[in-house]
Coordinates of C-alpha atoms in Angstrom, one line a residue:
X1 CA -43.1 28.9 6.7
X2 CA -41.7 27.4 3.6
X3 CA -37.8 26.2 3.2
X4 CA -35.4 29.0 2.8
X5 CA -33.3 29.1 -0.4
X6 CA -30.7 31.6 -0.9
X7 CA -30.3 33.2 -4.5
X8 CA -26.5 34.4 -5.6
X9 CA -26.3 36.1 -8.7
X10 CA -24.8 39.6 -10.2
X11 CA -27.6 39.6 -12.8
X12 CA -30.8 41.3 -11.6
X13 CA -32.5 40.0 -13.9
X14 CA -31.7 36.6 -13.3
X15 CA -32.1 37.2 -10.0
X16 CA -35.5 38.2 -10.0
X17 CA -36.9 36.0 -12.5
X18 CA -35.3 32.7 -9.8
X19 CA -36.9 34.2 -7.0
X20 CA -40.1 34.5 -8.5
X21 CA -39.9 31.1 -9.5
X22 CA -38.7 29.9 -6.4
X23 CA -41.5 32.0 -4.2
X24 CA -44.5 30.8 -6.5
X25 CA -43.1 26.9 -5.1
X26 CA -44.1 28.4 -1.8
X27 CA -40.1 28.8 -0.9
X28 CA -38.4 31.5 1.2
X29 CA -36.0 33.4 -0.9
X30 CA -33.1 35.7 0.3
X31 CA -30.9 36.9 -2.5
X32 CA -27.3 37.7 -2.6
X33 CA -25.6 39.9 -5.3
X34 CA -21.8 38.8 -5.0
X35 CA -20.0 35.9 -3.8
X36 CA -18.6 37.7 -0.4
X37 CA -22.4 38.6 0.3
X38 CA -23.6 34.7 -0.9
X39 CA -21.2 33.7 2.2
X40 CA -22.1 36.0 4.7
X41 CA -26.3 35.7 4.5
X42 CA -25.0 31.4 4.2
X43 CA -23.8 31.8 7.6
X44 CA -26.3 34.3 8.9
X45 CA -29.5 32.8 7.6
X46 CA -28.8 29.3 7.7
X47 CA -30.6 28.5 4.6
X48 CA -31.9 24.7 3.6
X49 CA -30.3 25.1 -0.2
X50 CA -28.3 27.5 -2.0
X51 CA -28.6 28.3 -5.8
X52 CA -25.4 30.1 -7.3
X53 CA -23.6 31.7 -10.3
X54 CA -20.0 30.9 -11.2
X55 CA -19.0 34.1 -12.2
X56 CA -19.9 36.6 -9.5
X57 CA -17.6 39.6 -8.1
X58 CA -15.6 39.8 -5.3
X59 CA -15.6 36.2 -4.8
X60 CA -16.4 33.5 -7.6
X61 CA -18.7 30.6 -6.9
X62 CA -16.0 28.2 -7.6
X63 CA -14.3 29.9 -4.5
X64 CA -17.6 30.3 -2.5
X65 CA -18.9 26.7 -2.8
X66 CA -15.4 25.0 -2.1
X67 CA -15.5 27.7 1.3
X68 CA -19.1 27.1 2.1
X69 CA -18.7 23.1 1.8
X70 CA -15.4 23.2 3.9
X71 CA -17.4 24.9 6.9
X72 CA -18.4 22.4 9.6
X73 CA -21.5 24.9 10.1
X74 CA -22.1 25.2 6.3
X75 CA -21.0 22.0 4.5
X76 CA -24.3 20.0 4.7
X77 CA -26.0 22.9 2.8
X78 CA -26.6 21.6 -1.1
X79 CA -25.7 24.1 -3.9
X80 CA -26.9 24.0 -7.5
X81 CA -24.8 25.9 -9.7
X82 CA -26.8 28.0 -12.0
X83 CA -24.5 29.2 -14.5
X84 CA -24.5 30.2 -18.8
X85 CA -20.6 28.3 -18.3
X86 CA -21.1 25.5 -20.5
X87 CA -17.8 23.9 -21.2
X88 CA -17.4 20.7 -19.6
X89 CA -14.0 22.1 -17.7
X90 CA -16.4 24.3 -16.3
X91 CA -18.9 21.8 -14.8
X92 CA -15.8 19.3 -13.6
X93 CA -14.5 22.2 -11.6
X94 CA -17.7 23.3 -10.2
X95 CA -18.4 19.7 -9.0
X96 CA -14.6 19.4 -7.5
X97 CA -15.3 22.3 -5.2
X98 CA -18.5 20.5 -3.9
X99 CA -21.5 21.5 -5.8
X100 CA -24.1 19.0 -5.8
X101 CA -25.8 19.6 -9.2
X102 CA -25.1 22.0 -12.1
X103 CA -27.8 23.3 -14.2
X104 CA -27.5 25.7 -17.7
X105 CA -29.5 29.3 -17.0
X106 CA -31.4 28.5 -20.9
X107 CA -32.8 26.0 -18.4
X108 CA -35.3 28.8 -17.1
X109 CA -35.6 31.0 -20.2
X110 CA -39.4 31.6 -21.0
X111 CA -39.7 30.7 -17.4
X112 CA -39.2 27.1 -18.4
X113 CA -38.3 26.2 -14.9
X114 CA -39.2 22.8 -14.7
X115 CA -35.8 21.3 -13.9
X116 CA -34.9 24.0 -11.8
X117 CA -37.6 23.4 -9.5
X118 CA -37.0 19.3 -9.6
X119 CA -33.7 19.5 -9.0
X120 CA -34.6 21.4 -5.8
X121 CA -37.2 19.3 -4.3
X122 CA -34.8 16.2 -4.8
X123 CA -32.3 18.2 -3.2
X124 CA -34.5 19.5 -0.1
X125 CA -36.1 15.8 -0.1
X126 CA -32.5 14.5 1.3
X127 CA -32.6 14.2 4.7
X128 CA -29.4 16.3 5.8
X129 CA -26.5 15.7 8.1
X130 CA -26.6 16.3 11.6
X131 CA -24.7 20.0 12.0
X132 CA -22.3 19.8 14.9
X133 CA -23.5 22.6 16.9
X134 CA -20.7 25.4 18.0
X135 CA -20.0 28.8 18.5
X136 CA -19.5 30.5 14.9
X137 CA -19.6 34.4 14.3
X138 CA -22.4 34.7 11.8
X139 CA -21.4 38.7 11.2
X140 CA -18.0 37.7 9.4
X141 CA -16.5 40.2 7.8
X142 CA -15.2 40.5 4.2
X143 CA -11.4 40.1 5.2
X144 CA -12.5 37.1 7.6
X145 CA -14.0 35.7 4.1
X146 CA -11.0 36.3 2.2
X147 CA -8.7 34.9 5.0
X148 CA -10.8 31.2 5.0
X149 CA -10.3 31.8 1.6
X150 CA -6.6 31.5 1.6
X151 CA -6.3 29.0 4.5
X152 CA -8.7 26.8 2.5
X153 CA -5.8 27.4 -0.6
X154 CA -3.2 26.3 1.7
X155 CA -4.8 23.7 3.1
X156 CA -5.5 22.4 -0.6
X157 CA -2.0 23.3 -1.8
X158 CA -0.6 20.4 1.4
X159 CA -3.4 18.0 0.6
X160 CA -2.2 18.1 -3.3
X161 CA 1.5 18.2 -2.3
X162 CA 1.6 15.2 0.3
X163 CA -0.7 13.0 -2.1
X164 CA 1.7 13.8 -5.2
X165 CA 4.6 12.7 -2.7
X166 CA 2.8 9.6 -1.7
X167 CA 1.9 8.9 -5.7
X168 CA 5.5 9.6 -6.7
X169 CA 6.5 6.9 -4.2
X170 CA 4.4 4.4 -5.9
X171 CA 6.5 4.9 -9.2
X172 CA 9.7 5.2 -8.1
X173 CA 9.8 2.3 -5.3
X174 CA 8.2 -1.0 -6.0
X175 CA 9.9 -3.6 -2.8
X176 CA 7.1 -3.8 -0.9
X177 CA 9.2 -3.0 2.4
X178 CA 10.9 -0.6 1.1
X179 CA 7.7 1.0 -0.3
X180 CA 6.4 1.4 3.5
X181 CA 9.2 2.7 5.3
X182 CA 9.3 5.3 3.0
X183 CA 5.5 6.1 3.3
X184 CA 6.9 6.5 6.9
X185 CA 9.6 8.9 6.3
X186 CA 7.4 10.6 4.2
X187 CA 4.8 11.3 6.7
X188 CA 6.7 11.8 9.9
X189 CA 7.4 15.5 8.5
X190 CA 3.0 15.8 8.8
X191 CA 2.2 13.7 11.2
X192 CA 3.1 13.9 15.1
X193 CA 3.9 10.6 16.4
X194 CA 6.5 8.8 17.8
X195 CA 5.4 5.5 16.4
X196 CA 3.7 4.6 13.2
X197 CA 2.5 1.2 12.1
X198 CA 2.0 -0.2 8.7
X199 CA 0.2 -3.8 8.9
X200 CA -0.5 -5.7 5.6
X201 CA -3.2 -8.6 5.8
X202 CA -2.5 -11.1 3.6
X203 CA 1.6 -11.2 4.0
X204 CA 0.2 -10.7 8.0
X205 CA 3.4 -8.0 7.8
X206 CA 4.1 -5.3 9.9
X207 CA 6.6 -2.5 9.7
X208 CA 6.9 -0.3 12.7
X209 CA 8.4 3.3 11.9
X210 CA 10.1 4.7 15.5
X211 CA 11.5 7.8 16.6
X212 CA 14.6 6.8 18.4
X213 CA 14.8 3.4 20.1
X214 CA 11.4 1.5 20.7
X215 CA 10.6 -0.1 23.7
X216 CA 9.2 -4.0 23.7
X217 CA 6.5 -2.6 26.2
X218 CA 5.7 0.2 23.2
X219 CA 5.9 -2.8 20.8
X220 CA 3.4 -4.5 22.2
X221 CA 1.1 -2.2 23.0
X222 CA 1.3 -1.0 19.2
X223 CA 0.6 -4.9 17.9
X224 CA -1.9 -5.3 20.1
X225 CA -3.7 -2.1 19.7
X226 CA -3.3 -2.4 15.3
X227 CA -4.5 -6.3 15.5
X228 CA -7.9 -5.5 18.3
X229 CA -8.7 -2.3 15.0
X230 CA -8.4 -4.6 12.3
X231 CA -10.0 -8.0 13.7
X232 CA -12.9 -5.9 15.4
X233 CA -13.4 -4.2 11.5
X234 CA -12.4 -7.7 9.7
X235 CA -14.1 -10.4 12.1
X236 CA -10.9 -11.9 11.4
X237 CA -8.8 -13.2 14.6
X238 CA -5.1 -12.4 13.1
X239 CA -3.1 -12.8 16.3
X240 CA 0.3 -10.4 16.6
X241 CA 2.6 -13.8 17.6
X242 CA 1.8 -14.7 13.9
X243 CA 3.5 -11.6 11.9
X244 CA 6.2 -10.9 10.8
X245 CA 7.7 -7.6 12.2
X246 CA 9.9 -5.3 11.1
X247 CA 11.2 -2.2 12.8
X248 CA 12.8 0.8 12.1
X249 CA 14.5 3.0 14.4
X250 CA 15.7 6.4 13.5
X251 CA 18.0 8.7 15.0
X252 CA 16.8 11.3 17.4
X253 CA 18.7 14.0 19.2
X254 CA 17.3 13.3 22.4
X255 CA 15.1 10.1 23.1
X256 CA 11.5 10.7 22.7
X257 CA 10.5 7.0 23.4
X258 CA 12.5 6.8 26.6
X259 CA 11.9 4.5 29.6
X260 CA 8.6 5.0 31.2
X261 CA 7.0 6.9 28.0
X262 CA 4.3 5.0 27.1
X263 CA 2.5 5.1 24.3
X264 CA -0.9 7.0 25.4
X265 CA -2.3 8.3 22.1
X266 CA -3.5 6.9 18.7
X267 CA -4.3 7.5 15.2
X268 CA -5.5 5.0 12.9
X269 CA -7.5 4.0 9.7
X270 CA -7.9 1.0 7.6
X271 CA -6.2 0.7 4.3
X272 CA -8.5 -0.5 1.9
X273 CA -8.6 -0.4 -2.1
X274 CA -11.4 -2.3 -4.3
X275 CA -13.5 -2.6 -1.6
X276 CA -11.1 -4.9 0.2
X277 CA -9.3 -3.9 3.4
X278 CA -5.6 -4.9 2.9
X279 CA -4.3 -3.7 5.7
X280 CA -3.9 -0.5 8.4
X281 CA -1.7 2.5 9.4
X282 CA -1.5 3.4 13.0
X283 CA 0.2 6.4 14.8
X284 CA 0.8 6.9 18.1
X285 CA 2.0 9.2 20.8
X286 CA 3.8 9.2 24.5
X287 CA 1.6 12.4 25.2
X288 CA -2.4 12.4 26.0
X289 CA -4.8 13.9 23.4
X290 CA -2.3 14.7 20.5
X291 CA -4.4 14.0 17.5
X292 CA -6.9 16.5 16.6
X293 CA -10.0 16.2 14.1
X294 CA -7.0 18.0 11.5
X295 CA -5.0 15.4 11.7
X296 CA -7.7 12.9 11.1
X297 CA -9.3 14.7 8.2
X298 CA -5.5 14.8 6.8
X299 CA -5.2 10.8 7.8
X300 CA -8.5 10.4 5.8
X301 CA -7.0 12.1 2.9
X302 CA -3.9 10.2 2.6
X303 CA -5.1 6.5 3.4
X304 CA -6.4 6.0 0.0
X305 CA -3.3 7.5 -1.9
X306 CA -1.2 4.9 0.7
X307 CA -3.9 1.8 0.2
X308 CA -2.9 2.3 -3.6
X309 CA 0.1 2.6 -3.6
X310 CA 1.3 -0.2 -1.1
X311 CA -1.2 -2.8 -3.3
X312 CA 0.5 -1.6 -6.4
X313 CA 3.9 -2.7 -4.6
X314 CA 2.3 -5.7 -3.6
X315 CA 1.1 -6.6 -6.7
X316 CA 4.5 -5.7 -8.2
X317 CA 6.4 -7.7 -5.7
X318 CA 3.9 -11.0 -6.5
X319 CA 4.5 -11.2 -10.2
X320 CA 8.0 -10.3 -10.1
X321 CA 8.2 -12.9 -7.7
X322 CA 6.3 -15.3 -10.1
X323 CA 8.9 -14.3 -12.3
X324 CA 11.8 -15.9 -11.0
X325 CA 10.5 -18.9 -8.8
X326 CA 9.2 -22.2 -10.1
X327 CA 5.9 -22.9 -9.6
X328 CA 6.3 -26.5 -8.8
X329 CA 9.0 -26.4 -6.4
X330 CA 8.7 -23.1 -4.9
X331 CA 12.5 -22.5 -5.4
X332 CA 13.9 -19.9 -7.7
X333 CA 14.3 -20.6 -11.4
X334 CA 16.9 -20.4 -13.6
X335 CA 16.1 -16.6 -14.6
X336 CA 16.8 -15.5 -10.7
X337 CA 19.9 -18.1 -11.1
X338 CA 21.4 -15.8 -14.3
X339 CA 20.5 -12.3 -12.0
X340 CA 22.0 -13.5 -9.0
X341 CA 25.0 -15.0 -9.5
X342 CA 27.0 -12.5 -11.2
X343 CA 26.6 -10.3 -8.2
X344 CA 27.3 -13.1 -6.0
X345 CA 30.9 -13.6 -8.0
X346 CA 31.3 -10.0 -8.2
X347 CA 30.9 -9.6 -4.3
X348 CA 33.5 -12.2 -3.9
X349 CA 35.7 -10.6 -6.2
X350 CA 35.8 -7.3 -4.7
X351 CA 35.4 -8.3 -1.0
X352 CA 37.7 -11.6 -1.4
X353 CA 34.6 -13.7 0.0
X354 CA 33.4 -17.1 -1.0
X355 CA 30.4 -19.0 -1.4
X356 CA 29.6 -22.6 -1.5
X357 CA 27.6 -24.6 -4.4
X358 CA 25.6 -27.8 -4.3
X359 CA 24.0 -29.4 -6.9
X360 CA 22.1 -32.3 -7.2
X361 CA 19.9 -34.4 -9.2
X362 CA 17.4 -37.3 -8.0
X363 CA 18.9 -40.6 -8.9
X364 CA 16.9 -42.9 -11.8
X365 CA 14.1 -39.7 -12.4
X366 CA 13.2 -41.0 -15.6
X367 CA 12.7 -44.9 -14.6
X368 CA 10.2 -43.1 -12.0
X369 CA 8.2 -41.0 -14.6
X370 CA 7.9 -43.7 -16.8
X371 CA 6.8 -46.2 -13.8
X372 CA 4.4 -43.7 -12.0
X373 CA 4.0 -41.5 -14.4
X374 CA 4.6 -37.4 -14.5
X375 CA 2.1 -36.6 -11.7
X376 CA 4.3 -38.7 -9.3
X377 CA 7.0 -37.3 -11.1
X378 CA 5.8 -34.2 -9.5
X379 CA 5.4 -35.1 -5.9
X380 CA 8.9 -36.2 -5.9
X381 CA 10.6 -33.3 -7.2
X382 CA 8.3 -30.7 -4.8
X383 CA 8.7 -32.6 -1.6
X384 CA 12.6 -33.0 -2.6
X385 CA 13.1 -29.0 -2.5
X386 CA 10.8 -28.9 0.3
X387 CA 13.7 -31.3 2.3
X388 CA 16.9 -29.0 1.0
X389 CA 15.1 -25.9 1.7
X390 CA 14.8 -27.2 5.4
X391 CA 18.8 -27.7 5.4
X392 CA 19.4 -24.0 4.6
X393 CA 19.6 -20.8 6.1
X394 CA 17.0 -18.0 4.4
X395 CA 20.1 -16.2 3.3
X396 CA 20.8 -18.8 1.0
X397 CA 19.6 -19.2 -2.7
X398 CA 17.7 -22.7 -3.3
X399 CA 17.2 -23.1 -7.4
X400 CA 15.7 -25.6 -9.7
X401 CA 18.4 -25.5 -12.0
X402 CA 16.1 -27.6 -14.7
X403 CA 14.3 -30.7 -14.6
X404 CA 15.1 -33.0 -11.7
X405 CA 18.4 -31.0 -11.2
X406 CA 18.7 -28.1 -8.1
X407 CA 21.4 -25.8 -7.3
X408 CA 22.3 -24.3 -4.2
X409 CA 24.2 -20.8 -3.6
X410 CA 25.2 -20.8 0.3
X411 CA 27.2 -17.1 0.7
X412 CA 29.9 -17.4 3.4
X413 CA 30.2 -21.0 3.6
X414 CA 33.1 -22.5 3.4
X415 CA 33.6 -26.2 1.7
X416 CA 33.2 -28.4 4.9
X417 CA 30.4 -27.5 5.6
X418 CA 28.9 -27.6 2.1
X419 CA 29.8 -31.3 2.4
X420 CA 28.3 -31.3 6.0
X421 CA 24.8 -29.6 4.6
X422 CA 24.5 -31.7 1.3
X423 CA 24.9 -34.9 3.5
X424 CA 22.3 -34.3 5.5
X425 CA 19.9 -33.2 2.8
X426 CA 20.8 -37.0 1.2
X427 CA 20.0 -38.3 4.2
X428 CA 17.4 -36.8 4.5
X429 CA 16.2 -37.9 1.0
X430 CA 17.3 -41.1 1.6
X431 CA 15.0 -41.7 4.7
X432 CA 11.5 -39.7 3.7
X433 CA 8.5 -41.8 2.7
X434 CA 7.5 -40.0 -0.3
X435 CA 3.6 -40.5 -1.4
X436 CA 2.3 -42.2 -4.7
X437 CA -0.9 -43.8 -5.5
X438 CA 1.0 -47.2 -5.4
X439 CA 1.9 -46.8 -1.8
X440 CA 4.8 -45.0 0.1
X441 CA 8.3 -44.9 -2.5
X442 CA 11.4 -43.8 -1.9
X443 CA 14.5 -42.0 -3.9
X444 CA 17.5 -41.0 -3.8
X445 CA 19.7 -38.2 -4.7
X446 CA 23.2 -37.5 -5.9
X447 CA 25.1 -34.4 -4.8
X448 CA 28.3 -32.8 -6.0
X449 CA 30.1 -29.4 -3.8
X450 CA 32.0 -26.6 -4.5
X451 CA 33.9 -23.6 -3.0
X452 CA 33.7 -20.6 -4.9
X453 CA 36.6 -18.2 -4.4
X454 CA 38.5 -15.1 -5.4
X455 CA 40.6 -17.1 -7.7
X456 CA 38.3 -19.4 -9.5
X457 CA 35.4 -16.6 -9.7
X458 CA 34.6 -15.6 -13.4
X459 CA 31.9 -13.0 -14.8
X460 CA 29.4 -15.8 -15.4
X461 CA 30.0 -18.7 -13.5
X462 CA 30.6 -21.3 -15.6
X463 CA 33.7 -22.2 -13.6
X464 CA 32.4 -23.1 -10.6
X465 CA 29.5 -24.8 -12.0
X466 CA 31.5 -26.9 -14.1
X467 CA 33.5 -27.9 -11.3
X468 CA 30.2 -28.8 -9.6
X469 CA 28.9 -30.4 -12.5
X470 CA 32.1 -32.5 -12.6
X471 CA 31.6 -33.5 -8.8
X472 CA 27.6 -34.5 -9.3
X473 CA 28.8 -36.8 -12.8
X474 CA 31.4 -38.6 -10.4
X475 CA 29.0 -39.0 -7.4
X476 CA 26.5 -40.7 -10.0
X477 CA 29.2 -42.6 -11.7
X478 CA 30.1 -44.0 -8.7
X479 CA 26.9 -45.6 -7.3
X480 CA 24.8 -42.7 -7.0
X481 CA 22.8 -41.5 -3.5
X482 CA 26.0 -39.7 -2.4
X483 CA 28.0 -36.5 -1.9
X484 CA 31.2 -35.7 -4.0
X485 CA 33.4 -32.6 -3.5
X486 CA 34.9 -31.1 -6.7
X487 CA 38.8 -31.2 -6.8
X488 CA 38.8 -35.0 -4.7

């Protein structure tokens, strides 16, 4: 017995001119005059292809083939849409609902059937999926048609909804961090878990979303269970002592992450875009056997609307980031210098707070480029911020104010020590072997301090950097390689 096509179609006399054609390729043909009926023989006969009009009562084959390709039972079946629809809306629509070719019905006038009949031995020629068997009620009824129907429209209307929330995050939100915690929020109203993950390769970042307050036992088991996915899928060996963790712990009304619930179940899919894994999303559960095969077709579904939108952020963040920091030194520039410190002055104005300011320049700069030339030049001035970014806190703001000169913003710090810190990073200066060509050289630097307050805080600035400034000329007028304080 030949391979069974089924034939949908309200025109008889399409109808009977496909199934002639179909029959004298030695095929089995069952026909079906409506799109309800189209469903019902799909299910009962089981066919090996199905050939189908778009516009067909009852139900349209738009409707049919999206309901028919949904079906675990149904969905390996191919379907050529046969249609006299020959706007290009039409055939982008018919291939959205799952179709897997589309073919004009002047194709066959004259029983010209030729790519009719190729297009269906190149379909039948694929080797199909493997059906999952199951239980299914082949005699489904017209309503039972009509109420996939509408689940299918639901289900659709979500999918849109929660990959236009995920989009709309990804133009709104561009801090990287801020961009996955929200991703989180977002899909704790879809998702069940109690924890979700968020790991990011190449920053090796990780931001851990939790309902209530997270245990380290449920911490661990989380790291460990994210980093064993993505090395076994990577044949990387990223080990969880090396990221850098952030957690975030909402409020509950009664704790769901409570001592002695551990976490039992998981969710969890690579994030990947260009075909490049950047990263993974993990949920998990204190119950046993939460996720179901809906909740992984719906993980499918939003992982490549989250893998674009977290690399866009990432991207965003790295040449914004560009932006403001000096290549050479690694410290900000001058730009982040001019966006920063207003809001700095204005903090201290409105919270009566103060900040400290260092700045320093490396003593005889120019004697050095012109002996060793600019490339030494170079070494100098990157392993010299390397050294004052050692002295600081992270909170603090190191900047290459221009040339061999640096500034340094420390919020909260009062003036002693500001003296204490600059004195160590000219120490520090003063002792380090710096390399050259020529053999091991070393410099030194001159460093002038400042207290910022309430009462010497302008809208710019220029205040308390002139004070500085004053306190760096009298350092260097004095002998250089040492620390003035402005106002001695």
């Amino acid at each position: 017995m030949g391979k069974k096509i089924l034939i949908a179609d309200d025109m008889a006399t399409i109808l009977t001119m496909v199934k002639c054609i179909l029959e004298e390729e030695g095929y089995t043909v069952v026909t079906a005059v409506d799109g309800v009926e189209a469903v019902k023989k799909a299910f009962k006969e089981m066919p090996d292809l199905i050939v189908m009009d778009l516009m067909m009562p009852k139900l349209n084959g738009y409707q049919a083939c999206r309901l028919l390709k949904e079906e675990a039972l149904t969905g390996h079946i191919p379907i050529i849409i046969l249609t006299g629809q020959d706007k290009p809306i039409d055939k982008f629509w018919a291939m959205q609902t799952g179709a897997d070719e589309y073919l004009l019905k002047d194709l066959i006038k004259g029983f010209q059937s030729e790519e009719l009949v190729r297009k269906v031995k190149i379909l039948l020629g694929v080797t199909p999926k493997k059906v999952k068997k199951e239980i299914f009620d082949t005699q489904i009824d017209e309503s039972g048609i009509f109420m996939r129907i509408n689940d299918l429209l639901d289900k659709k209307l979500l999918e849109s909804t929660v990959l236009n929330e995920i989009s709309c995050l990804g133009k709104t939100i561009y801090d990287e961090e801020k961009t996955m915690s929200s991703i989180m929020s977002m899909l704790q109203k879809i998702i069940n878990f109690e924890n979700g993950l968020i790991f990011l390769k190449d920053e090796k970042k990780v931001l851990i979303y939790q309902k209530g307050t997270l245990l380290e036992e449920n911490k661990n088991i989380v790291l460990e269970k994210a980093m064993e996915h993505f090395n076994s899928l990577s044949g990387l060996a990223v080990n969880k002592d090396d990221l850098n963790v952030r957690i975030v712990e909402t409020k509950e009304e009664k704790a769901v992450n409570g001592a002695g619930n551990t976490l039992k179940s998981f969710l969890v899919s690579e994030l990947s875009t260009r075909d490049s894994v950047i990263g993974l999303l993990l949920f998990s559960s204190c119950s046993e056997d939460v996720y179901t095969d809906k909740d992984k077709k719906l993980l499918s579904l939003i992982v490549n609307q989250t893998s674009i939108v977290m690399d866009n952020a990432r991207l965003y963040q790295k040449v914004e980031s560009l932006s403001i920091t000096d290549e050479l030194t690694k410290m900000y520039n001058k730009r982040y210098l001019d966006q920063i410190l207003p809001l700095e002055l204005n903090r201290i104005k409105r919270y009566n707070r103060i900040f400290s300011l260092i700045m320093f320049d490396i003593d005889f700069f120019k004697k050095v480029n012109d002996t060793y030339g600019h490339l030494q030049g170079d070494i100098i001035l990157r392993e010299v911020a390397r050294i004052a970014k050692q002295e600081i806190r992270k909170i603090d703001f190191p900047i290459r104010y221009g040339g061999e000169e640096f500034m340094l913003i420390l919020p909260e710090v009062n003036l002693d020590a500001a003296r204490s810190i600059a004195e160590r990073i000219r120490k520090a200066v003063e002792k380090f072997l710096f390399p050259g060509q020529q053999g091991p050289l070393r410099v030194t630097i001159s460093l002038g301090v400042g207290l910022c307050t309430k009462e010497n805080a302008d809208e710019d600035g220029k205040k308390i950097i002139k004070l500085v400034d004053e306190a760096l000329y009298k350092a260097k007028k004095s002998g250089r390689n040492q620390v003035c304080t402005a106002g001695e």
